[in-house]
XYZ file of C-alpha atoms in Angstrom:
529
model
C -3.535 27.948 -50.421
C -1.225 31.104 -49.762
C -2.700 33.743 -47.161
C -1.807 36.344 -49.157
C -1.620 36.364 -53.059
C 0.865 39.415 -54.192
C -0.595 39.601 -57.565
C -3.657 40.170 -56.772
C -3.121 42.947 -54.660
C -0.783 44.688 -57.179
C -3.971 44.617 -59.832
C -6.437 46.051 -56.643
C -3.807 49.008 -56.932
C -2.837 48.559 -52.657
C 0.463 50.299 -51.744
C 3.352 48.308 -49.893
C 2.199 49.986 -46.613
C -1.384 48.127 -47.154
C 0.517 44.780 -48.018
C 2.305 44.931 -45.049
C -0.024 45.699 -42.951
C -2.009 42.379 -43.928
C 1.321 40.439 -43.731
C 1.318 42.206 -40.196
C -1.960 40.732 -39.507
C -1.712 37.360 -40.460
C 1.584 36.528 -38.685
C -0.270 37.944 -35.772
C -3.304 35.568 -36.224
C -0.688 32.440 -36.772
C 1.494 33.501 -33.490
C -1.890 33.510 -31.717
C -3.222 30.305 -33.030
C 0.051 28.821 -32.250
C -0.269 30.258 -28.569
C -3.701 28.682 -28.369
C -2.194 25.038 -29.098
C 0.561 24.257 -27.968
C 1.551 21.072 -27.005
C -0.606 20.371 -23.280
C 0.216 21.701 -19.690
C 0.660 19.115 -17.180
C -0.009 19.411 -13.795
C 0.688 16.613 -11.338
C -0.724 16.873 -7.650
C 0.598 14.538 -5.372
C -0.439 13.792 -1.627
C 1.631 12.605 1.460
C 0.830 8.634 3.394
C -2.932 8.780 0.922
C -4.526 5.259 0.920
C -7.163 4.259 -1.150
C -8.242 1.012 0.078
C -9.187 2.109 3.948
C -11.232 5.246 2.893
C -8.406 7.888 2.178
C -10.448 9.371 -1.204
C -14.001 9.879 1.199
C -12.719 13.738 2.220
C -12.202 14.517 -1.227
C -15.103 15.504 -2.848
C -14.196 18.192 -5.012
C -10.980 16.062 -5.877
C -13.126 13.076 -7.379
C -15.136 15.679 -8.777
C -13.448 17.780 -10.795
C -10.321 15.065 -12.056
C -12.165 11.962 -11.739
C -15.460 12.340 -12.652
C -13.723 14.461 -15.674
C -11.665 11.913 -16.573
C -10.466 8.444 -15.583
C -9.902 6.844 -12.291
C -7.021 3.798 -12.010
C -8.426 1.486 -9.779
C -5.256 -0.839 -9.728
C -2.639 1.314 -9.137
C 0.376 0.303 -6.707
C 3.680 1.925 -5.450
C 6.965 0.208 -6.009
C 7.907 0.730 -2.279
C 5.676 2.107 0.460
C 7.933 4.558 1.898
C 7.861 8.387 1.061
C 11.337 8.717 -0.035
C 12.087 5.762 -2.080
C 8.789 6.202 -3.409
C 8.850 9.610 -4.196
C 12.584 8.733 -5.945
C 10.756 6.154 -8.723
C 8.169 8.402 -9.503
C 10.797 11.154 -10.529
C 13.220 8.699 -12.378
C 10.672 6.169 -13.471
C 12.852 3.439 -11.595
C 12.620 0.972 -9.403
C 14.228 1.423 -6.212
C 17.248 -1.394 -7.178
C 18.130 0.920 -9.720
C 17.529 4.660 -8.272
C 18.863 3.036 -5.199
C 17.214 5.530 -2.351
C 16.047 2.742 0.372
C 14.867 4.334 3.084
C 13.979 7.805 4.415
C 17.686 8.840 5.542
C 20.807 10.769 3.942
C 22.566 7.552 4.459
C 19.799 5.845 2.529
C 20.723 7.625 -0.316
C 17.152 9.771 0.061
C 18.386 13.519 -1.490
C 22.224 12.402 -0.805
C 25.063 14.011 -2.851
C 25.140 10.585 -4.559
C 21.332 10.922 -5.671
C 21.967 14.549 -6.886
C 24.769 13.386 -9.179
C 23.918 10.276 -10.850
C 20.068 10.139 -10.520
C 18.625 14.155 -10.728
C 19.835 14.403 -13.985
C 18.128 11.550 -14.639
C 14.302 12.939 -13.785
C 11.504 13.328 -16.003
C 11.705 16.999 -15.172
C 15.270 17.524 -16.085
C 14.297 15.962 -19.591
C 11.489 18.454 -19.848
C 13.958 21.489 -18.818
C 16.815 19.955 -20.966
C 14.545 20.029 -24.153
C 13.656 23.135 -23.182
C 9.597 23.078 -24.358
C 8.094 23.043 -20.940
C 8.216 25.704 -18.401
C 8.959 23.688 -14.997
C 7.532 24.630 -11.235
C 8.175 22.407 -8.245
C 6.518 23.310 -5.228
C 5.990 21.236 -1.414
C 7.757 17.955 0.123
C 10.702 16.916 -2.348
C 12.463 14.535 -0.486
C 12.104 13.885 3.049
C 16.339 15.074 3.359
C 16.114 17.517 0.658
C 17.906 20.788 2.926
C 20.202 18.922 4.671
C 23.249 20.751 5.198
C 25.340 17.589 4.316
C 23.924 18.296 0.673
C 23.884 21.056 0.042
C 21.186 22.968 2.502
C 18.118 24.375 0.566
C 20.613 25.940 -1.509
C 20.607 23.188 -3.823
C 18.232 23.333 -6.885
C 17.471 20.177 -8.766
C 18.014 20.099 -11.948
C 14.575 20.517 -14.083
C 13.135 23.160 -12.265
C 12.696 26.514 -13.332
C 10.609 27.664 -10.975
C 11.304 25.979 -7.054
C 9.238 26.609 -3.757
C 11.054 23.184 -2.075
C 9.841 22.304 2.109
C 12.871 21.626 3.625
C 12.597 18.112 4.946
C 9.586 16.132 5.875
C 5.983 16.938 5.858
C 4.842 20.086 8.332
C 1.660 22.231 8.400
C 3.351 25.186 10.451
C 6.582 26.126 11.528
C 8.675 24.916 8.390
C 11.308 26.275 5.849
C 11.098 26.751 2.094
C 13.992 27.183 -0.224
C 12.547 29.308 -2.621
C 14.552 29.260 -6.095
C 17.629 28.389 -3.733
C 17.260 31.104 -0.812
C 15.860 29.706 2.569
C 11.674 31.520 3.609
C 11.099 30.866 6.966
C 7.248 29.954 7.831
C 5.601 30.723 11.334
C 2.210 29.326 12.690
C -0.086 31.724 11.547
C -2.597 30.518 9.434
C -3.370 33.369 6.665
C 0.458 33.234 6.219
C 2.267 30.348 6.882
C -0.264 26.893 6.887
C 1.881 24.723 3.803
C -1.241 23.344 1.989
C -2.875 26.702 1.417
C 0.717 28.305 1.128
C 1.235 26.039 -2.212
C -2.299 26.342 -3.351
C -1.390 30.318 -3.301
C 2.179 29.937 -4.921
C 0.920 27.875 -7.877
C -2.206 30.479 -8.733
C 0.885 32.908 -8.950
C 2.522 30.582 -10.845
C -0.653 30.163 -13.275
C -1.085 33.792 -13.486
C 2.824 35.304 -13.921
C 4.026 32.149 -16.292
C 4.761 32.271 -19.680
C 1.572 31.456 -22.399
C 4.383 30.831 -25.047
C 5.527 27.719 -23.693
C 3.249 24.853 -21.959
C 4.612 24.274 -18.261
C 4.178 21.252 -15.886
C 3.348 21.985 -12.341
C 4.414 19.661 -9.705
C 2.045 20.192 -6.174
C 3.185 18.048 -3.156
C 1.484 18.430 0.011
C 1.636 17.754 3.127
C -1.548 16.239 3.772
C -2.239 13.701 5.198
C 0.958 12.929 6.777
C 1.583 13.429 10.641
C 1.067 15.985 12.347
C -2.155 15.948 11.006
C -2.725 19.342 11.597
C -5.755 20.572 10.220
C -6.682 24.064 9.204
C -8.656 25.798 11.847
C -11.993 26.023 9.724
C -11.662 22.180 9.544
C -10.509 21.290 12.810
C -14.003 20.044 14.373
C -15.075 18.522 10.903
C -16.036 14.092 10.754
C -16.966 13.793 14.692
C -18.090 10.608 14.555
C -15.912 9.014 11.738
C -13.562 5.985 12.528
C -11.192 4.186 11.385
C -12.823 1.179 9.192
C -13.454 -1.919 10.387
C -12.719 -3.993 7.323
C -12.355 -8.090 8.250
C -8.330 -7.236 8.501
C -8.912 -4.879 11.315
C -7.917 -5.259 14.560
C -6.758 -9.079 13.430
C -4.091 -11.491 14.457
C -1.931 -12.276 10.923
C -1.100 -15.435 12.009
C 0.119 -16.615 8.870
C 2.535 -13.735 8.323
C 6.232 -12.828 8.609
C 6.921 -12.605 12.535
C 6.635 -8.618 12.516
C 2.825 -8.940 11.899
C 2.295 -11.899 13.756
C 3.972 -10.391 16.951
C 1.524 -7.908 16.578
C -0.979 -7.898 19.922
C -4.892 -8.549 19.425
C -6.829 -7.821 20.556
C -5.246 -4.057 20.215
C -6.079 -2.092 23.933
C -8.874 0.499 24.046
C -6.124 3.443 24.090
C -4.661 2.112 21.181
C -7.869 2.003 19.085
C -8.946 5.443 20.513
C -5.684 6.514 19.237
C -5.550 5.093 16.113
C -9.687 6.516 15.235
C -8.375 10.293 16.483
C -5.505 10.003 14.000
C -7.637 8.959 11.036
C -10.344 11.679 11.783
C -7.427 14.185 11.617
C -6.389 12.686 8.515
C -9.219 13.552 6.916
C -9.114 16.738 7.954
C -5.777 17.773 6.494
C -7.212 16.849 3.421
C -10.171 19.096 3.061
C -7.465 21.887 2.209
C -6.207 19.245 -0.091
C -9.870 19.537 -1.639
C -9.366 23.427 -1.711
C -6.093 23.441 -3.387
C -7.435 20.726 -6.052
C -10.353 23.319 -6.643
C -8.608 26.484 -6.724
C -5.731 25.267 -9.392
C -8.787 23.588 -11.559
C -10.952 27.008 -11.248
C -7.626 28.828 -12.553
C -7.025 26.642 -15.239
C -10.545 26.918 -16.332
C -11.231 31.293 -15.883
C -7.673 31.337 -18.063
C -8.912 28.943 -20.885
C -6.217 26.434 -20.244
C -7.568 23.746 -18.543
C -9.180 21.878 -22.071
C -5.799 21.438 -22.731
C -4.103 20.325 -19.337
C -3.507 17.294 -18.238
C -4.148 17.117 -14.010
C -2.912 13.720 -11.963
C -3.644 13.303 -8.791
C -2.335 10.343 -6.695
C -0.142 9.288 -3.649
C 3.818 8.432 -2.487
C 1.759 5.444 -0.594
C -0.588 4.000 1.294
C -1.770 3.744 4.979
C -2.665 1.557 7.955
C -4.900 2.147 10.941
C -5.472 -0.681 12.439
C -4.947 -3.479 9.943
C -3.750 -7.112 11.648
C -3.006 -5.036 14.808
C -0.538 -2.630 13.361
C -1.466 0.772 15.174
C -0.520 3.453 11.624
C 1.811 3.464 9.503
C 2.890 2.283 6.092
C 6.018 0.058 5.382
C 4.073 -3.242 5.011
C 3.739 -5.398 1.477
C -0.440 -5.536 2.031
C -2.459 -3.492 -0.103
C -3.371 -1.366 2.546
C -0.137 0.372 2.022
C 0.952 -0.328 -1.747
C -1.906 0.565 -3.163
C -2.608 3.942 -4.010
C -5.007 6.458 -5.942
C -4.374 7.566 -9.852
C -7.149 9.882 -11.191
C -6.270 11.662 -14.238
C -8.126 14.387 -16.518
C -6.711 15.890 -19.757
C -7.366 15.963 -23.503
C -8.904 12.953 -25.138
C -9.838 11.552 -21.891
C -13.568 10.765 -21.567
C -15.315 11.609 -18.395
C -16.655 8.794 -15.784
C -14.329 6.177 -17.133
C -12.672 3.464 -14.462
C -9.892 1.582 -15.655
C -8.590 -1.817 -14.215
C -5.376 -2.098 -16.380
C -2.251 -2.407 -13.552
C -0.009 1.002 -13.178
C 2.829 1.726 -10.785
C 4.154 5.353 -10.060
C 7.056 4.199 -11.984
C 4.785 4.759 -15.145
C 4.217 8.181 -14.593
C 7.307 9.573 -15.712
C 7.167 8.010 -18.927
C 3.450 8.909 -19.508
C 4.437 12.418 -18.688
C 7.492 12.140 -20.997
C 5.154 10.535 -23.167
C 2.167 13.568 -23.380
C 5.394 16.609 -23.417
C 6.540 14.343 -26.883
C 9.568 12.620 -25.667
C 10.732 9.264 -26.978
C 10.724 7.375 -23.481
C 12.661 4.609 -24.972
C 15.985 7.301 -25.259
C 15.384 6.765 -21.360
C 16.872 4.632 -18.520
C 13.511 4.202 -17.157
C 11.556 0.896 -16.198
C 8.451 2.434 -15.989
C 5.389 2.117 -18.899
C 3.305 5.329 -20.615
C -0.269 4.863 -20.181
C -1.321 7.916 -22.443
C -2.730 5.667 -25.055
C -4.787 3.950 -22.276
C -6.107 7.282 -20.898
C -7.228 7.452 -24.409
C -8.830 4.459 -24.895
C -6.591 2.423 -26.783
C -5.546 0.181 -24.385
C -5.983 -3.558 -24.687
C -5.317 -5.688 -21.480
C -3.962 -8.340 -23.646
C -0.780 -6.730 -24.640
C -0.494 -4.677 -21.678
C 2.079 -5.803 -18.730
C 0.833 -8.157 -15.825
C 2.685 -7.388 -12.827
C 4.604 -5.047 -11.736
C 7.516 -5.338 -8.631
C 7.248 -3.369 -5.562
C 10.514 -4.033 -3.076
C 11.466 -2.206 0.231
C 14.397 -2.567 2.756
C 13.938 -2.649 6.102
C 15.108 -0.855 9.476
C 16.008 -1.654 12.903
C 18.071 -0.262 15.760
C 21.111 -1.839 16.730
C 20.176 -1.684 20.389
C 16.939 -2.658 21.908
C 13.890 -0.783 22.559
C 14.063 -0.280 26.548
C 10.173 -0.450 26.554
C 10.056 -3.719 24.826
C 13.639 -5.386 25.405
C 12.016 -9.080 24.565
C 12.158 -8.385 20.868
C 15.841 -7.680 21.036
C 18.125 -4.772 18.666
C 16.412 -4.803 14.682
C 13.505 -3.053 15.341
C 12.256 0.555 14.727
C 8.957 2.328 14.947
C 7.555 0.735 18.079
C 4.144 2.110 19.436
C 3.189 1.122 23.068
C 2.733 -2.861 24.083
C 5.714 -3.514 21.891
C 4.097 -2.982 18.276
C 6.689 -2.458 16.352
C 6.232 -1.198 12.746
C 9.492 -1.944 11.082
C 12.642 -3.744 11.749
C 15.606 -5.288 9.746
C 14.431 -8.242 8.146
C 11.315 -6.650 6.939
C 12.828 -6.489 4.029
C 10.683 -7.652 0.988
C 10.419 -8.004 -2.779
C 6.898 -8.637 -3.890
C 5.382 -9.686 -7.380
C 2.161 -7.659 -7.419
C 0.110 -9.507 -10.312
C -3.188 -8.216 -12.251
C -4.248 -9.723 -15.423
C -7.506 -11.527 -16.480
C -5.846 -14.799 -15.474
C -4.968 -13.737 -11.660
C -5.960 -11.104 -8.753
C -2.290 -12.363 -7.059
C 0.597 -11.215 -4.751
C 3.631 -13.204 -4.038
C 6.332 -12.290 -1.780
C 10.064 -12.997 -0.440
C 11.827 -11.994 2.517
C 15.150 -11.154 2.980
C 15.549 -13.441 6.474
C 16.755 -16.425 7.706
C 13.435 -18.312 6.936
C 13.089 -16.160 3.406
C 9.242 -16.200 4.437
C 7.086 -16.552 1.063
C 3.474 -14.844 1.478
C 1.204 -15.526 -1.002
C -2.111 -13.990 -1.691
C -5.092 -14.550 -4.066
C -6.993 -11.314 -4.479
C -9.740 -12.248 -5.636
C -10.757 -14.696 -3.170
C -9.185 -12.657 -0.243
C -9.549 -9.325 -1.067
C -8.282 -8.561 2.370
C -5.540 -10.919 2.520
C -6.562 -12.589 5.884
C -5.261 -16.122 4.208
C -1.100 -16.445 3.063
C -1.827 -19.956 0.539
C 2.298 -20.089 -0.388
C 1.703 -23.852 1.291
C -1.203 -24.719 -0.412
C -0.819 -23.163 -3.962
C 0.197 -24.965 -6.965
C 4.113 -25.815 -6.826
C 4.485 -24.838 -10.515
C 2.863 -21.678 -9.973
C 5.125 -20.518 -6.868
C 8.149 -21.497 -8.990
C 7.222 -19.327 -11.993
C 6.140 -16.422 -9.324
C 10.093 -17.227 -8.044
C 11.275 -16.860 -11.095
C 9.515 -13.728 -12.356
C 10.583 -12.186 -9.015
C 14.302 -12.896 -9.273
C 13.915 -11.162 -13.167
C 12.495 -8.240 -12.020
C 14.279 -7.892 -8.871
C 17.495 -7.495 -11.568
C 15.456 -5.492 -14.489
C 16.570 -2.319 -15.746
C 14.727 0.095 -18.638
C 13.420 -2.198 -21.469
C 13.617 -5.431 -19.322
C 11.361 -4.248 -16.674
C 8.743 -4.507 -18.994
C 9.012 -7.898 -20.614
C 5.936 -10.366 -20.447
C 5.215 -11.808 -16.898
C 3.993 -15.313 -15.957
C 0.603 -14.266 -16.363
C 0.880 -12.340 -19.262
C -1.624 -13.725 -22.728
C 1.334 -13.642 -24.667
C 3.510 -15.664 -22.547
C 3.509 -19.400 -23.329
C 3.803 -20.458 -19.713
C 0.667 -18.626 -18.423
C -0.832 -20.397 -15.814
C -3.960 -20.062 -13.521
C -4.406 -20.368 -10.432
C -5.542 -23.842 -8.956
């Protein structure tokens, strides 16, 4: 029916000046309306080294609170390397890291190299959202741990996507950092009002909230520091979980003697300073993230006071996991145990139900595409290997048709000369705490089959060595993986796990998501014997 019926008015006897005042009127009313739904916000919040399977979610109280208990919580949801950069790289391109090709941490790794800039930036999720030109983009906290290097570019350099960019120049600091703000360099101090990062971003991305367009949805991006090292806490936190140690889960403080020769060189028992250690780093942990809490509040509270926040979708989640303690290893990540693969995904928006926990299998590859996905894009005009889960946020998954395993790979790295405080274990390794623990080293390099499906709980793994070491694990059984059974499983089974491994390890877009072995619509499902 027409808003306005010109007829009628010219029998009621109203002059042109009425008539276009109601004309004036209702186009105001539509403009509004449209304002009031547009297509929704997105805002995605991600944290620095946060594990979910050794207690990394217990700080976060408002966190769970306000996005989890609002919405739904992923509880199988896995990295496809555990190392910030490479990480961080297939969560922006929705690839794996054999086709974004960042491998480690370095420039020379490819991590925020002139090479990544030019063939994979333009290839983001948030330079599709800027090149449609619906969504209003922000960026702010750790890009990439080389993002400011001066060998490309310096914090001059603004990624494509972003229209708005508050970018910490290299890795993760609480104090005492640089921020390349829309391309210009902001030097931070060590005062706290001022200058500590997790509060600074909370702050930028209220102003954000309250100076942005209401036109145009927008998608925030929030990356903090917490809880990577330093571990600095804010000074109102500083004395907070006294008591609170690291967990000691069966896997802690436990010879892997079935494991690649990293682990197993591992000492155990670990020494007393070690353990001390290893407990005063994961109380600080925690710490960092109570202004992780704050941040998660404050943005929520803004989204709510403005009227917004019905129709905003809010992910939380993690570049990867942690280890304190787990067969031996002191802290770090690095490692293909769940420990360090695994990661949180809690997610509140429209159509999501509150208190919901899902089981289906995601990887941070799938978030570009979901986020594609939710802004209206066709993720299929994409390069991406990645999934959208939208229609599972919304209920409409079925575990039947969706995937079964997903690929999580990593390439290790060692010094060419050897470690003068443990010159036994020769040149190849890096990351070596005292009594010769080392965390890393060349041939930890890995490609892992990380399998969830109501047929199998399972992990299966190659190494790139001599030996190509095969570690095999059956979750459900050994939730803690204390037991590699590559000798003892099924021979069929390890050769369709091969097999799947050597597909994926070569995927790209469309193929990444084919059927796996365990997979109900796959003829040659198998179960475990």
């Amino acid at each position: 029916m027409a808003l306005f019926d010109f007829n009628s008015a010219s029998k009621m006897g109203s002059s042109p000046l009425v008539i276009l005042r109601f004309i004036l009127i209702c186009v105001t009313l539509h403009c509004n309306n449209a304002r009031m739904n547009p297509r929704p916000n997105i805002v995605l919040i991600l944290t620095d080294d946060l594990d979910v399977s050794i207690g990394g979610m217990m700080p976060l109280v408002k966190t769970k609170k306000l996005i989890g208990d609002a919405g739904i919580t992923f509880t199988n949801t896995f990295v496809a390397s555990p190392l910030c950069c490479p990480s961080r790289a297939s969560i922006l391109t929705g690839k794996y890291p054999h086709n974004h090709h960042v491998v480690n941490n370095t420039l020379e790794g490819n991590c925020s190299s002139t090479a990544w800039q030019k063939t994979q930036e333009p290839e983001t999720f948030p330079a599709f959202l800027q090149k449609h030109g619906t969504y209003q983009t922000f960026f702010a906290g750790k890009y990439l741990n080389e993002y400011g290097n001066k060998k490309a570019g310096g914090v001059e350099h603004v990624p494509l996507g972003w229209d708005h960019w508050f970018a910490l120049e290299r890795n993760s600091k609480y104090y005492n950092y640089t921020l390349s703000v829309n391309g210009r360099a902001q030097r931070h101090g060590q005062i706290y009002s001022e200058d500590y990062l997790t509060d600074v971003l909370a702050n930028i991305s209220i102003d954000f909230l309250e100076s942005k367009s209401n036109r145009r949805p927008f998608f925030m991006m929030v990356s903090t520091p917490a809880p990577h090292s330093p571990w600095t806490a804010a000074p109102q936190y500083e004395s907070r979980f006294p008591n609170v140690k690291a967990p000691r889960d069966p896997n802690f403080n436990m010879h892997g003697k079935d494991k690649h020769w990293l682990i197993r060189q591992a000492k155990t028992p670990m020494t007393n300073s070690s353990v001390e250690f290893l407990d005063d780093a994961y109380r600080k942990r925690w710490r960092t993230l109570l202004s992780v809490d704050d941040l998660v509040e404050k943005v929520v509270g803004k989204l709510d006071v403005s009227g917004e926040l019905s129709n905003t979708y809010i992910i939380f989640t993690s570049d990867n996991g942690y280890h304190t303690g787990q067969f031996s290893l002191p802290m770090d990540k690095r490692q293909l145990y769940e420990f360090d693969i695994r990661v949180p995904l809690l997610v509140r928006g429209p159509n999501i139900k509150p208190n919901q926990t899902s089981p289906f299998l995601i990887a941070n590859v799938d978030l570009g595409p979901t986020i594609l996905d939710i802004a209206g894009y066709n993720v299929n005009e994409t390069q991406m290997d990645g999934m959208s889960f939208l229609h599972i946020m919304a209920g409409k998954g079925n575990r039947s048709t969706w995937r079964s395993d997903v690929l999580v790979e990593y390439e290790g790295e060692g010094s060419n000369i050897s470690d003068p405080a443990c010159p036994l274990l020769g040149p190849g390794v890096s990351e070596c705490f005292p009594d010769c623990v080392c965390e890393d080293s060349y041939n930890n390099t890995y490609a892992c089959v990380r399998t969830v499906s109501q047929a199998a709980n399972l992990q299966y793994c190659e190494f790139d060595d001599n030996q190509v070491f095969v570690e095999v694990y059956n979750l459900t059984a050994d939730p803690f993986q204390l037991s590699n059974i590559a000798r003892s499983i099924d021979q069929e089974v390890l050769e369709k796990m091969n097999h799947r491994l050597m597909m994926l390890q070569s995927c790209s877009g469309q193929s990444c998501r084919t059927p796996g072995v365990y997979d109900s619509q796959n003829k040659r499902r198998q179960t475990l014997t």
